[in-house]
Amino acid sequence: MPRCHRSLSQPHDPDLSRMLKVYIVTGIAFMLLPGTFVGVLNLLKISSAHTSGAADAGWIQAHGHAQIFGWLGTFILGIGYYAIPRLRLSRFSFTAAWTTYFLWAAGVLIRWAVGTWPYRWEILFPLAGILELAAVAIFAGTVYLSRPRARDDKWRESVVLITAAGWMMVAAVAVNAVESFRVTAPVFPTAFNQSYLALITWGFVVPFIWGFLSRWTPPLLGLRKTHQLLVRPALGLLLIGVALAFVSALASAVVLLVATIAFGLAIRYFEPPEKEPKLSGVHPLTPSFIRLGYLWSIVAAAIAIVAALHPIPNGYAGASRHALTVGFFAATVFTIGPRVLPAFFNVRQLWSTRLMAVSLILLHIGCVIRVTSQILAYENIAPIAWRALPLSAGFEMAAVTMFAVNLLMTLTTGSPLEAYLAAAREAGSF
Ligand code: HEM
């Protein structure tokens, strides 16, 4: 059978695992260097000059693009090609997954490079937007436009959320591409950028994370049955909140807060669990990490309301953004990734659950310092907080590096799941 027509949807297909590994390693590379390292450099410039204007807008946007598109976007595309076809497709094209990969990685890399060093930006900036759009269009066409396979009720609400998230990703990447043709310098104008950031964070990353959370966390935490009837209204409110970001920052933030609380109530994160959590392969503190991460998304929406009421200076807006991106996105990926990725990579388990816990604790401490000191320093409430900002960068950088080391070691040293199962069967425990 020719390779491009090969079905990749069987469990533990080695080609599929290999493809996912390439996506994940690329995402980690974007997260570490163009993402976190540049973020830390920006923060050091800002904190030593005591003004948020000290860092170049091109570098700030390059950092944000590397984190949202380069890290999270690459993870989402890889996991999407790996996991979604099992739900929805009987066959899908191997070529599509690799074409998406090369177009996406090239687009994100060019965009990041032009943001930091504006060489031939008139051509390269729009080119990056087009490459990214082409990559996502192929992904959407392959994964979403095929007929659903057998209906699985356990996945029903997750599929709705992930499908909505996929279309929001296409919309966000299209808006990015169109704007990259209209700019007069290799940066997005400030006013547009604020609404655009709501689109790429709340609009496409949040629904993807909700989709994966709704599938994987109820059994992981032993939660009571999800209130299915609340999930779609929460999603509807989320999308309305994102649309409102282009009209009124205040109305948008209020609706996003209601949506976030509604989704938390739907999944029943803050009710006592019904069953024992299924924590094999992850750290016992995982349920607390999940809840803490979710709490950060509520805090982010609440701070966004204050930011809308006090838009200048931009301490509240930056604090809200990092409560969402570090507190919710990064912390959730650092918690769910170690649970699902080892099985997807076809290895026995995470390299170190202890390293997982340490990286999450450091990440949350860094996020608390970052969010509070960004408000206190940027808003001129307590200038001593400028000194705490580099500390937050140190904590977050250490956390991000530990997560990367843990995943890379899991990938390279983990023993195959089959070998583990065979050994366990031989030992008579199955
Ligand atoms: C060590 C960790 C990090 C550091 C030191 C850092 C630093 C910064 C700094 C200094 C800014 C400039 C605006 C501001 O003052 O708030 C910024 C903006 C931003 N960051 Fe981070 N960041 C980190 C992690 C992350 C992560 C994990 C994400 C996403 C997953 C992220 C996404 C963003 C976004 C979207 C922006 C806005 C970019 C724009 O204005 O276009 N950051 N970050």
XYZ file of N, CA, C and O in Angstrom, residues 19 29 59 87 115 119 156 159 167 241 243 251 254 301 321 323 341 352 381 384 386:
84
model
N 5.906 10.241 14.133
C 5.466 11.569 13.689
C 5.147 12.454 14.898
O 5.566 13.601 14.980
N 11.364 22.573 21.405
C 12.447 23.476 20.961
C 11.933 24.909 20.856
O 12.584 25.851 21.313
N 10.355 41.876 19.511
C 10.852 40.760 20.324
C 9.740 40.211 21.204
O 9.635 39.004 21.409
N -10.738 8.939 16.544
C -12.142 9.200 16.823
C -12.948 9.323 15.553
O -14.070 8.891 15.459
N 10.672 38.760 13.429
C 10.306 39.599 14.574
C 11.534 40.083 15.330
O 11.556 41.194 15.851
N 15.033 41.344 8.680
C 15.644 41.228 7.348
C 14.552 40.886 6.321
O 13.802 39.919 6.518
N -18.140 12.529 23.336
C -19.024 13.434 22.604
C -18.729 14.915 22.868
O -18.493 15.678 21.946
N -15.359 16.079 21.621
C -15.290 16.257 20.168
C -15.878 17.617 19.778
O -15.323 18.330 18.942
N -11.656 24.948 14.395
C -12.095 26.016 13.483
C -11.628 27.386 13.983
O -11.290 28.263 13.190
N -17.328 35.764 24.216
C -16.334 36.594 24.917
C -15.179 36.960 23.991
O -14.694 38.091 23.990
N -15.266 37.084 20.642
C -15.752 38.020 19.606
C -15.862 39.429 20.188
O -15.509 40.424 19.529
N -16.620 44.095 28.335
C -17.687 43.107 28.115
C -17.056 41.734 27.847
O -17.527 40.704 28.355
N -15.781 40.125 31.119
C -16.871 39.669 32.000
C -17.429 38.341 31.467
O -17.601 37.367 32.216
N -9.167 35.693 33.925
C -10.345 36.412 33.427
C -10.727 37.538 34.399
O -11.109 38.637 33.974
N -2.519 38.071 31.183
C -2.029 37.217 30.093
C -1.144 36.096 30.640
O -1.253 34.952 30.230
N -1.145 34.959 33.775
C -1.940 34.034 34.601
C -2.529 32.969 33.673
O -2.574 31.777 34.002
N 1.291 11.565 27.132
C 2.306 11.444 26.083
C 3.126 10.148 26.149
O 3.398 9.563 25.096
N 10.426 10.767 35.117
C 10.467 11.032 36.555
C 9.224 11.788 37.017
O 8.995 12.923 36.601
N 2.581 50.626 41.988
C 2.004 50.506 43.338
C 3.140 50.282 44.354
O 3.160 50.880 45.420
N 9.414 48.377 44.425
C 10.362 47.309 44.799
C 10.065 46.010 44.033
O 10.936 45.152 43.843
N 9.810 45.600 40.974
C 10.638 45.445 39.753
C 11.735 44.420 39.992
O 12.160 43.717 39.096
